[in-house]
Amino acid sequence: MRRVSIVQGENAIVVEPGVVVSTLLGSCVAACLYDPVAKVGGMNHFLLGEPGADHRVSAGDMQRYGVHAMELLINGMMARGAMRHRLRAHVYGGGNIVSGLGGIGTANATFARRFMADEGIEIAHSDLGGTSARKVEFLPHEGKSRCTRVADHVPERPPVPVALPPVGGELELF
Amino acid sequence: MPAAAAIKVMVVDDQTSMRAMIRRALQDLGFKDVRDKASAPEALSSIKTDRVHLVISDFNMPEMDGLQFLEAVRSDPVIGKTVFIMLTGSADKEIVQKAAALGVNNYVVKPFAPAALKEKIERVFGELT
């Protein structure tokens, strides 16, 4: 069994059997998506917003980054043969672990649920909210996942403030 | 009336949430006539019969991608001059260059702030508000 571990901001897409993708979650959300026909699956790990030292992330920023994180995963899966209308989801995380973050975990969980509803992706499994950190293991090819609550210590990287994209692109063509 | 209110827009993206977000951003900028489609072929047939001034299209779509869509628009004698802004992922430099060669008017790198979208539209249409 090959193991792939992802952290905040990453995703992993798998088409072959016998690969387990894992991640550790606090207030972040991991979406495990799979297409049971194409046998393509993937997981991402994202945080919609975390108050940074010098700026606050607006609701619009949060929404934008969440939609982008989901799009990267879905597009990557579709490039490997998945079909959008066949996707199913397992969603985990969104715990309110650290007090004083203004229910950021709840906001992440709410986003995840709303996103799946808007896109018509059935949530086959979920474990969202609460106050525990979680360990998630996902077998993308098989479409199976396992989520275990872990001790009160949050073993994820320190929150990284969301960096706003520069206005304009990287190429000066226009 | 602000300039934006007179501009008819077609938004094309296969992801519902992205279309909703772009619509909202455009409405906040003063656009009144915003349509959207989930695929390029649908958008193409729609704008051929009911023309728009501006197309904002994702690149990464199944069936017909943004470049094929742009090419189809530019080669049409009626809607060929429609302003076309492409949405791309940050790593898609090659796509931006291809789009420029095909006559794209501008592009926006995802994820983008409404201000970035406004700036790119204003570079083509002038001040919106």
Short mmCIF file of C-alpha atoms in Angstrom, two decimals:
data_model
loop_
_atom_site.label_atom_id
_atom_site.label_comp_id
_atom_site.label_asym_id
_atom_site.label_seq_id
_atom_site.Cartn_x
_atom_site.Cartn_y
_atom_site.Cartn_z
CA MET A 1 0.00 0.00 0.00
CA ARG A 2 1.50 3.35 -1.05
CA ARG A 3 0.88 6.28 1.27
CA VAL A 4 0.61 9.92 0.22
CA SER A 5 0.34 12.62 2.85
CA ILE A 6 -0.96 16.09 2.04
CA VAL A 7 -0.97 19.36 3.98
CA GLN A 8 -2.94 22.58 3.78
CA GLY A 9 -3.12 23.98 0.27
CA GLU A 10 -2.30 20.69 -1.43
CA ASN A 11 -4.30 18.05 -3.21
CA ALA A 12 -3.59 14.53 -4.42
CA ILE A 13 -5.30 12.73 -7.29
CA VAL A 14 -5.06 8.97 -7.62
CA VAL A 15 -6.17 6.58 -10.35
CA GLU A 16 -4.49 3.36 -9.27
CA PRO A 17 -5.60 0.93 -6.55
CA GLY A 18 -3.80 0.48 -3.27
CA VAL A 19 -2.94 4.12 -2.60
CA VAL A 20 -4.01 5.82 0.60
CA VAL A 21 -4.03 9.60 0.87
CA SER A 22 -3.98 10.98 4.38
CA THR A 23 -4.07 14.34 6.10
CA LEU A 24 -4.44 15.87 9.55
CA LEU A 25 -7.15 18.45 10.06
CA GLY A 26 -7.98 21.08 12.62
CA SER A 27 -10.23 23.87 11.38
CA CYS A 28 -9.37 23.02 7.77
CA VAL A 29 -11.61 20.93 5.56
CA ALA A 30 -10.61 17.97 3.42
CA ALA A 31 -12.86 17.06 0.52
CA CYS A 32 -12.46 13.49 -0.71
CA LEU A 33 -14.04 13.18 -4.15
CA TYR A 34 -14.31 10.09 -6.30
CA ASP A 35 -15.89 8.91 -9.48
CA PRO A 36 -17.02 5.32 -8.85
CA VAL A 37 -17.16 4.51 -12.57
CA ALA A 38 -13.83 5.95 -13.74
CA LYS A 39 -12.21 4.90 -10.44
CA VAL A 40 -10.57 8.29 -10.10
CA GLY A 41 -10.40 10.00 -6.74
CA GLY A 42 -8.68 12.83 -5.01
CA MET A 43 -8.43 14.74 -1.80
CA ASN A 44 -7.69 18.36 -1.01
CA HIS A 45 -7.01 20.14 2.27
CA PHE A 46 -7.96 23.76 2.48
CA LEU A 47 -8.54 26.56 4.89
CA LEU A 48 -10.85 29.30 3.74
CA GLY A 49 -9.71 31.98 6.05
CA GLU A 50 -7.65 32.62 9.10
CA PRO A 51 -7.16 36.05 10.59
CA GLY A 52 -3.60 37.01 9.74
CA ALA A 53 -1.41 39.23 11.85
CA ASP A 54 -2.00 42.25 9.69
CA HIS A 55 -5.23 41.70 7.82
CA ARG A 56 -8.55 40.02 8.13
CA VAL A 57 -9.86 37.75 5.44
CA SER A 58 -13.27 38.81 4.19
CA ALA A 59 -16.15 36.46 3.50
CA GLY A 60 -15.64 37.10 -0.22
CA ASP A 61 -11.96 36.12 -0.02
CA MET A 62 -12.88 32.94 1.82
CA GLN A 63 -15.45 31.97 -0.75
CA ARG A 64 -13.05 32.69 -3.59
CA TYR A 65 -10.26 30.52 -2.22
CA GLY A 66 -12.57 27.67 -1.37
CA VAL A 67 -14.09 27.62 -4.85
CA HIS A 68 -10.61 27.75 -6.35
CA ALA A 69 -9.32 24.87 -4.19
CA MET A 70 -12.30 22.75 -5.21
CA GLU A 71 -11.91 23.66 -8.87
CA LEU A 72 -8.24 22.59 -8.88
CA LEU A 73 -9.19 19.19 -7.48
CA ILE A 74 -12.18 18.67 -9.78
CA ASN A 75 -10.33 19.82 -12.91
CA GLY A 76 -7.40 17.54 -12.06
CA MET A 77 -9.74 14.60 -11.65
CA MET A 78 -11.59 15.37 -14.88
CA ALA A 79 -8.27 15.50 -16.73
CA ARG A 80 -7.79 11.88 -15.59
CA GLY A 81 -11.17 10.69 -16.75
CA ALA A 82 -13.63 11.59 -14.00
CA MET A 83 -17.02 13.03 -14.92
CA ARG A 84 -18.43 15.89 -12.90
CA HIS A 85 -21.95 14.45 -12.71
CA ARG A 86 -20.69 11.15 -11.25
CA LEU A 87 -18.66 12.67 -8.42
CA ARG A 88 -19.39 11.75 -4.83
CA ALA A 89 -17.90 13.38 -1.78
CA HIS A 90 -16.74 12.58 1.72
CA VAL A 91 -16.05 15.78 3.67
CA TYR A 92 -14.22 16.08 6.95
CA GLY A 93 -12.86 18.67 9.32
CA GLY A 94 -13.99 22.16 10.16
CA GLY A 95 -13.38 21.77 13.87
CA ASN A 96 -13.37 24.82 16.10
CA ILE A 97 -10.19 23.88 17.87
CA VAL A 98 -8.55 27.13 18.80
CA SER A 99 -10.77 29.55 20.67
CA GLY A 100 -10.69 33.12 19.45
CA LEU A 101 -10.65 32.30 15.75
CA GLY A 102 -14.29 33.26 15.42
CA GLY A 103 -15.70 29.90 14.45
CA ILE A 104 -13.48 29.56 11.41
CA GLY A 105 -14.00 25.80 11.45
CA THR A 106 -17.76 26.25 11.24
CA ALA A 107 -17.33 28.63 8.31
CA ASN A 108 -15.18 26.07 6.51
CA ALA A 109 -17.68 23.28 7.15
CA THR A 110 -20.58 25.45 5.98
CA PHE A 111 -18.71 26.32 2.82
CA ALA A 112 -17.99 22.65 2.08
CA ARG A 113 -21.63 21.65 2.47
CA ARG A 114 -22.91 24.55 0.39
CA PHE A 115 -20.36 23.98 -2.35
CA MET A 116 -21.36 20.32 -2.76
CA ALA A 117 -25.05 21.27 -2.80
CA ASP A 118 -24.48 24.01 -5.41
CA GLU A 119 -22.48 21.67 -7.63
CA GLY A 120 -24.91 18.79 -7.23
CA ILE A 121 -22.26 16.54 -5.68
CA GLU A 122 -23.74 14.07 -3.24
CA ILE A 123 -22.08 13.96 0.17
CA ALA A 124 -21.95 10.24 0.89
CA HIS A 125 -20.11 10.68 4.17
CA SER A 126 -19.23 13.58 6.42
CA ASP A 127 -17.81 14.36 9.81
CA LEU A 128 -17.69 18.12 10.21
CA GLY A 129 -17.56 20.58 13.10
CA GLY A 130 -17.05 19.79 16.73
CA THR A 131 -13.90 20.59 18.64
CA SER A 132 -11.59 17.72 17.74
CA ALA A 133 -8.73 17.45 15.33
CA ARG A 134 -9.07 14.64 12.81
CA LYS A 135 -6.97 12.23 10.84
CA VAL A 136 -8.43 11.34 7.46
CA GLU A 137 -7.37 8.43 5.28
CA PHE A 138 -8.82 8.03 1.83
CA LEU A 139 -8.50 5.28 -0.76
CA PRO A 140 -9.33 7.33 -3.88
CA HIS A 141 -9.48 4.46 -6.36
CA GLU A 142 -11.80 2.49 -4.08
CA GLY A 143 -13.79 5.53 -2.87
CA LYS A 144 -13.41 4.56 0.77
CA SER A 145 -12.40 6.81 3.62
CA ARG A 146 -11.82 6.67 7.35
CA CYS A 147 -11.83 9.58 9.76
CA THR A 148 -10.55 9.30 13.31
CA ARG A 149 -10.65 11.95 15.99
CA VAL A 150 -7.24 12.63 17.47
CA ALA A 151 -6.14 14.08 20.80
CA ASP A 152 -6.67 17.73 21.58
CA HIS A 153 -3.30 18.77 20.14
CA VAL A 154 -3.74 20.11 16.62
CA PRO A 155 -1.00 18.52 14.55
CA GLU A 156 -1.33 20.75 11.53
CA ARG A 157 0.96 23.51 10.37
CA PRO A 158 0.44 26.94 11.90
CA PRO A 159 -2.27 28.95 10.14
CA VAL A 160 -1.01 30.70 7.05
CA PRO A 161 -2.81 33.93 6.23
CA VAL A 162 -4.45 33.85 2.84
CA ALA A 163 -2.38 35.86 0.41
CA LEU A 164 -4.49 37.91 -1.94
CA PRO A 165 -3.57 37.52 -5.59
CA PRO A 166 -1.80 40.43 -7.19
CA VAL A 167 -4.00 42.53 -9.40
CA GLY A 168 -3.15 41.50 -12.92
CA GLY A 169 -1.38 38.40 -14.16
CA GLU A 170 2.20 37.42 -14.53
CA LEU A 171 2.46 38.06 -18.23
CA GLU A 172 2.51 41.53 -19.64
CA LEU A 173 0.65 40.97 -22.87
CA PHE A 174 -2.06 43.57 -22.46
CA MET B 1 -26.29 55.36 -16.37
CA PRO B 2 -22.92 53.76 -15.53
CA ALA B 3 -21.20 52.20 -18.54
CA ALA B 4 -21.38 48.73 -17.02
CA ALA B 5 -25.17 48.72 -17.12
CA ALA B 6 -25.15 48.92 -20.92
CA ILE B 7 -22.76 46.01 -21.43
CA LYS B 8 -24.30 42.58 -22.00
CA VAL B 9 -22.14 39.79 -20.60
CA MET B 10 -21.98 36.03 -21.08
CA VAL B 11 -20.17 34.10 -18.33
CA VAL B 12 -19.00 30.59 -19.22
CA ASP B 13 -17.66 28.16 -16.63
CA ASP B 14 -18.45 24.50 -15.98
CA GLN B 15 -18.46 25.05 -12.23
CA THR B 16 -21.73 26.42 -10.83
CA SER B 17 -20.06 28.09 -7.84
CA MET B 18 -17.60 29.92 -10.07
CA ARG B 19 -20.37 31.22 -12.34
CA ALA B 20 -22.32 32.41 -9.32
CA MET B 21 -19.27 34.18 -7.92
CA ILE B 22 -18.47 35.93 -11.20
CA ARG B 23 -22.10 36.96 -11.64
CA ARG B 24 -22.10 38.46 -8.17
CA ALA B 25 -18.85 40.32 -8.82
CA LEU B 26 -20.21 41.70 -12.10
CA GLN B 27 -23.46 42.78 -10.49
CA ASP B 28 -21.46 44.57 -7.78
CA LEU B 29 -19.60 46.39 -10.57
CA GLY B 30 -22.91 47.64 -11.99
CA PHE B 31 -23.57 45.10 -14.74
CA LYS B 32 -27.27 44.48 -15.26
CA ASP B 33 -27.44 42.02 -18.13
CA VAL B 34 -25.39 38.97 -17.14
CA ARG B 35 -26.16 35.56 -18.60
CA ASP B 36 -24.24 32.36 -17.92
CA LYS B 37 -23.75 28.92 -19.42
CA ALA B 38 -22.02 25.80 -18.13
CA SER B 39 -20.40 24.91 -21.46
CA ALA B 40 -18.84 26.65 -24.44
CA PRO B 41 -21.10 25.05 -27.09
CA GLU B 42 -24.20 26.24 -25.22
CA ALA B 43 -22.74 29.72 -24.82
CA LEU B 44 -21.73 29.85 -28.48
CA SER B 45 -25.18 29.02 -29.76
CA SER B 46 -26.73 31.46 -27.30
CA ILE B 47 -24.57 34.45 -28.25
CA LYS B 48 -25.03 33.74 -31.96
CA THR B 49 -28.76 34.31 -31.63
CA ASP B 50 -28.71 36.86 -28.81
CA ARG B 51 -25.50 38.83 -29.04
CA VAL B 52 -23.48 40.11 -26.10
CA HIS B 53 -20.70 42.69 -25.82
CA LEU B 54 -18.44 40.74 -23.50
CA VAL B 55 -17.67 37.05 -22.97
CA ILE B 56 -15.91 35.97 -19.78
CA SER B 57 -14.91 32.34 -20.18
CA ASP B 58 -13.01 29.77 -18.19
CA PHE B 59 -10.23 27.95 -20.04
CA ASN B 60 -10.44 24.54 -18.41
CA MET B 61 -13.74 23.01 -19.54
CA PRO B 62 -14.56 19.58 -20.95
CA GLU B 63 -16.04 19.20 -24.43
CA MET B 64 -14.79 22.55 -25.77
CA ASP B 65 -12.10 24.42 -23.86
CA GLY B 66 -11.68 28.17 -23.65
CA LEU B 67 -9.20 28.35 -26.53
CA GLN B 68 -11.48 26.37 -28.87
CA PHE B 69 -14.36 28.58 -27.79
CA LEU B 70 -12.33 31.74 -28.47
CA GLU B 71 -11.35 30.41 -31.89
CA ALA B 72 -14.99 29.63 -32.70
CA VAL B 73 -16.06 33.13 -31.68
CA ARG B 74 -13.28 34.85 -33.63
CA SER B 75 -13.98 32.86 -36.79
CA ASP B 76 -17.67 33.74 -36.80
CA PRO B 77 -18.49 36.60 -39.20
CA VAL B 78 -21.24 38.00 -36.95
CA ILE B 79 -19.93 37.68 -33.39
CA GLY B 80 -16.22 37.61 -34.30
CA LYS B 81 -15.42 40.95 -32.71
CA THR B 82 -17.06 40.25 -29.33
CA VAL B 83 -14.78 41.21 -26.45
CA PHE B 84 -13.40 38.00 -24.93
CA ILE B 85 -11.76 37.74 -21.50
CA MET B 86 -10.33 34.38 -20.47
CA LEU B 87 -10.04 32.99 -16.95
CA THR B 88 -6.97 30.84 -16.44
CA GLY B 89 -5.15 28.96 -13.70
CA SER B 90 -1.94 30.56 -12.48
CA ALA B 91 0.30 28.02 -14.20
CA ASP B 92 -1.18 28.47 -17.66
CA LYS B 93 1.32 30.87 -19.30
CA GLU B 94 1.36 28.88 -22.50
CA ILE B 95 -2.42 29.09 -22.68
CA VAL B 96 -2.35 32.85 -22.21
CA GLN B 97 0.12 33.17 -25.07
CA LYS B 98 -2.02 30.96 -27.31
CA ALA B 99 -5.09 32.97 -26.35
CA ALA B 100 -3.27 36.19 -27.20
CA ALA B 101 -2.37 34.77 -30.62
CA LEU B 102 -6.04 33.89 -31.16
CA GLY B 103 -7.11 37.43 -30.30
CA VAL B 104 -8.19 37.33 -26.67
CA ASN B 105 -8.79 40.84 -25.30
CA ASN B 106 -7.52 40.11 -21.82
CA TYR B 107 -7.19 37.39 -19.22
CA VAL B 108 -7.65 37.02 -15.48
CA VAL B 109 -5.71 34.56 -13.34
CA LYS B 110 -7.74 32.55 -10.83
CA PRO B 111 -8.34 33.01 -7.98
CA PHE B 112 -9.02 36.67 -8.61
CA ALA B 113 -10.39 39.55 -6.61
CA PRO B 114 -13.32 41.53 -8.06
CA ALA B 115 -10.94 44.49 -8.39
CA ALA B 116 -8.73 42.47 -10.76
CA LEU B 117 -11.71 41.56 -12.92
CA LYS B 118 -12.81 45.20 -12.98
CA GLU B 119 -9.36 46.37 -14.04
CA LYS B 120 -9.18 43.88 -16.91
CA ILE B 121 -12.63 44.81 -18.17
CA GLU B 122 -11.86 48.54 -17.91
CA ARG B 123 -8.69 48.09 -20.00
CA VAL B 124 -11.01 47.12 -22.85
CA PHE B 125 -14.16 49.17 -22.21
CA GLY B 126 -12.80 52.16 -20.32
CA GLU B 127 -14.09 53.20 -16.92
CA LEU B 128 -17.13 51.26 -15.78
CA THR B 129 -18.40 53.61 -13.11
#
